[in-house]
């Protein structure tokens, strides 16, 4: 066991963890934060996306001990216009992927603002193609992609399609 300290949604948490415990399991099973979802547990769906020091990560692929001293934000700690935009544009159906979609979109917009390119970047414009590429790590089994896209476009200051 190793004691680590995390700042989770603004509260400092000191926890003893085995070195093999994922950040996702720590958040869900020890801290009771069940917003981040376990979809695949192998980095393929994005349902577990949280923000670590402001950057989006798949919490299922992260070992908790690696994040000792970090600031973690889960959907429970998010207050962002994207949340209302998802409601306005029907960006979800069952809602299982939604916490990950919103955390990922927050991280994605920050990456874009910081000038980080994607595999399809051709200009400075945050196009629909650009958003689809940058959000491709977040799957939605309900197929709410059109609403998700409209919500992100709305918050990014562009007209929904
Ligand atoms: S649960 Fe982490 S990517 Fe699917
Ligand atoms: S809203 Fe159901 S999986 Fe995305």
Short mmCIF file of C-alpha atoms and ligand atoms in Angstrom, two decimals:
data_model
loop_
_atom_site.label_atom_id
_atom_site.label_comp_id
_atom_site.label_asym_id
_atom_site.label_seq_id
_atom_site.Cartn_x
_atom_site.Cartn_y
_atom_site.Cartn_z
CA UNK A 1 0.00 0.00 0.00
CA UNK A 2 1.12 3.53 -0.75
CA UNK A 3 -0.46 6.66 0.60
CA UNK A 4 -1.22 9.21 -2.07
CA UNK A 5 -2.84 12.58 -1.92
CA UNK A 6 -5.16 13.90 -4.58
CA UNK A 7 -7.20 17.05 -4.88
CA UNK A 8 -10.49 15.74 -6.21
CA UNK A 9 -13.13 18.27 -7.25
CA UNK A 10 -11.52 20.77 -4.89
CA UNK A 11 -11.23 18.51 -1.83
CA UNK A 12 -7.94 17.04 -0.69
CA UNK A 13 -8.16 13.27 -0.31
CA UNK A 14 -5.45 11.10 1.25
CA UNK A 15 -5.90 7.43 0.38
CA UNK A 16 -3.96 4.22 0.72
CA UNK A 17 -3.81 2.38 -2.58
CA UNK A 18 -2.19 -0.73 -3.94
CA UNK A 19 0.11 0.08 -6.89
CA UNK A 20 -2.17 -1.73 -9.36
CA UNK A 21 -5.36 0.23 -8.57
CA UNK A 22 -6.60 2.32 -11.49
CA UNK A 23 -7.58 5.93 -10.99
CA UNK A 24 -11.07 4.98 -12.18
CA UNK A 25 -11.49 2.31 -9.50
CA UNK A 26 -10.15 4.67 -6.87
CA UNK A 27 -12.63 7.38 -7.84
CA UNK A 28 -15.63 5.09 -8.16
CA UNK A 29 -15.08 2.47 -5.47
CA UNK A 30 -13.17 4.31 -2.77
CA UNK A 31 -14.27 7.91 -3.17
CA UNK A 32 -17.84 7.18 -4.28
CA UNK A 33 -17.56 9.28 -7.43
CA UNK A 34 -19.55 7.20 -9.89
CA UNK A 35 -19.86 9.90 -12.55
CA UNK A 36 -16.88 8.52 -14.47
CA UNK A 37 -18.17 5.28 -16.00
CA UNK A 38 -16.48 1.96 -16.62
CA UNK A 39 -17.48 1.12 -20.18
CA UNK A 40 -14.67 -1.06 -21.49
CA UNK A 41 -11.91 -0.76 -18.85
CA UNK A 42 -9.33 -0.86 -21.63
CA UNK A 43 -9.11 2.61 -23.12
CA UNK A 44 -11.51 2.08 -26.01
CA UNK A 45 -14.69 3.99 -25.13
CA UNK A 46 -13.87 7.18 -23.21
CA UNK A 47 -16.70 6.72 -20.69
CA UNK A 48 -14.16 7.06 -17.85
CA UNK A 49 -12.71 10.40 -19.04
CA UNK A 50 -11.74 12.81 -16.26
CA UNK A 51 -9.51 15.87 -16.16
CA UNK A 52 -6.11 15.50 -14.50
CA UNK A 53 -4.43 18.84 -13.94
CA UNK A 54 -6.78 20.19 -16.61
CA UNK A 55 -5.98 17.59 -19.27
CA UNK A 56 -8.36 14.82 -20.30
CA UNK A 57 -7.32 11.27 -19.56
CA UNK A 58 -8.89 7.82 -19.60
CA UNK A 59 -9.03 7.04 -15.88
CA UNK A 60 -9.27 3.29 -16.57
CA UNK A 61 -5.78 3.35 -18.10
CA UNK A 62 -4.24 5.49 -15.35
CA UNK A 63 -2.69 4.04 -12.23
CA UNK A 64 -3.81 6.02 -9.20
CA UNK A 65 -0.27 6.20 -7.77
CA UNK A 66 0.92 8.02 -10.89
CA UNK A 67 -1.37 10.90 -10.01
CA UNK A 68 -0.13 11.49 -6.48
CA UNK A 69 -0.29 15.26 -5.89
CA UNK A 70 -2.53 15.88 -8.88
CA UNK A 71 -5.75 17.77 -9.25
CA UNK A 72 -8.53 15.55 -10.58
CA UNK A 73 -11.87 16.79 -11.84
CA UNK A 74 -14.73 14.38 -12.45
CA UNK A 75 -18.14 15.31 -13.81
CA UNK A 76 -19.30 15.82 -10.21
CA UNK A 77 -16.92 18.78 -9.99
CA UNK A 78 -17.70 20.30 -13.38
CA UNK A 79 -19.60 23.55 -13.84
CA UNK A 80 -19.45 24.36 -17.53
CA UNK A 81 -21.77 25.71 -20.26
CA UNK A 82 -21.42 22.36 -22.05
CA UNK A 83 -23.72 20.77 -19.48
CA UNK A 84 -26.66 23.00 -20.40
CA UNK A 85 -25.74 22.76 -24.08
CA UNK A 86 -25.97 18.96 -23.95
CA UNK A 87 -29.48 19.30 -22.52
CA UNK A 88 -30.48 21.97 -25.06
CA UNK A 89 -29.29 19.93 -28.04
CA UNK A 90 -30.31 16.44 -26.87
CA UNK A 91 -26.68 15.40 -26.60
CA UNK A 92 -27.54 12.17 -24.81
CA UNK A 93 -30.08 9.38 -24.56
CA UNK A 94 -29.23 6.87 -21.80
CA UNK A 95 -26.55 9.21 -20.42
CA UNK A 96 -23.97 6.53 -19.76
CA UNK A 97 -21.30 8.11 -21.94
CA UNK A 98 -22.25 11.69 -21.06
CA UNK A 99 -19.92 12.38 -18.11
CA UNK A 100 -17.00 11.24 -20.24
CA UNK A 101 -18.22 13.18 -23.28
CA UNK A 102 -18.46 16.41 -21.30
CA UNK A 103 -15.11 16.03 -19.53
CA UNK A 104 -13.51 15.10 -22.83
CA UNK A 105 -15.08 18.06 -24.64
CA UNK A 106 -13.78 20.44 -21.95
CA UNK A 107 -10.29 19.00 -22.36
CA UNK A 108 -10.61 19.03 -26.15
CA UNK A 109 -11.58 22.71 -26.27
CA UNK A 110 -8.63 23.56 -24.00
CA UNK A 111 -6.28 21.59 -26.30
CA UNK A 112 -7.67 23.45 -29.31
CA UNK A 113 -7.29 26.82 -27.55
CA UNK A 114 -3.68 25.92 -26.72
CA UNK A 115 -2.98 25.35 -30.42
CA UNK A 116 -2.54 21.58 -30.24
CA UNK A 117 -3.18 20.11 -33.70
CA UNK A 118 -5.12 16.93 -34.46
CA UNK A 119 -4.61 14.41 -37.25
CA UNK A 120 -6.95 16.39 -39.53
CA UNK A 121 -5.91 19.96 -38.72
CA UNK A 122 -5.64 22.11 -41.84
CA UNK A 123 -6.53 25.54 -40.49
CA UNK A 124 -7.19 27.43 -37.29
CA UNK A 125 -10.91 26.78 -37.58
CA UNK A 126 -12.67 24.40 -35.22
CA UNK A 127 -14.62 22.61 -37.95
CA UNK A 128 -17.06 19.75 -37.50
CA UNK A 129 -14.45 17.39 -38.97
CA UNK A 130 -11.96 18.70 -36.45
CA UNK A 131 -14.35 18.15 -33.53
CA UNK A 132 -15.28 14.64 -34.72
CA UNK A 133 -11.61 13.70 -34.92
CA UNK A 134 -10.77 15.21 -31.55
CA UNK A 135 -13.75 13.52 -29.88
CA UNK A 136 -13.26 10.16 -31.62
CA UNK A 137 -12.07 8.54 -28.41
CA UNK A 138 -15.51 8.95 -26.85
CA UNK A 139 -18.07 6.45 -28.08
CA UNK A 140 -21.82 6.72 -27.64
CA UNK A 141 -23.73 3.49 -28.00
CA UNK A 142 -27.00 5.41 -28.27
CA UNK A 143 -25.66 7.27 -31.29
CA UNK A 144 -26.32 10.74 -29.87
CA UNK A 145 -23.45 12.11 -31.92
CA UNK A 146 -25.44 14.79 -33.76
CA UNK A 147 -26.63 16.32 -30.49
CA UNK A 148 -23.16 16.07 -28.97
CA UNK A 149 -21.74 17.85 -32.01
CA UNK A 150 -24.37 20.60 -31.85
CA UNK A 151 -23.70 21.13 -28.13
CA UNK A 152 -19.97 21.49 -28.69
CA UNK A 153 -20.43 23.79 -31.69
CA UNK A 154 -22.80 25.92 -29.63
CA UNK A 155 -20.32 26.32 -26.75
CA UNK A 156 -17.47 26.92 -29.18
CA UNK A 157 -19.43 29.92 -30.48
CA UNK A 158 -20.44 28.35 -33.78
CA UNK A 159 -23.87 27.71 -35.21
CA UNK A 160 -25.32 24.29 -34.56
CA UNK A 161 -25.86 22.36 -37.80
S1 LIG B 1 -13.73 2.62 -19.50
FE1 LIG B 1 -11.96 3.77 -19.90
S2 LIG B 1 -11.90 4.01 -22.04
FE2 LIG B 1 -13.59 2.68 -21.69
S1 LIG B 2 -26.14 8.53 -24.43
FE1 LIG B 2 -26.24 6.36 -24.22
S2 LIG B 2 -24.21 5.74 -24.62
FE2 LIG B 2 -24.19 7.83 -25.12
#
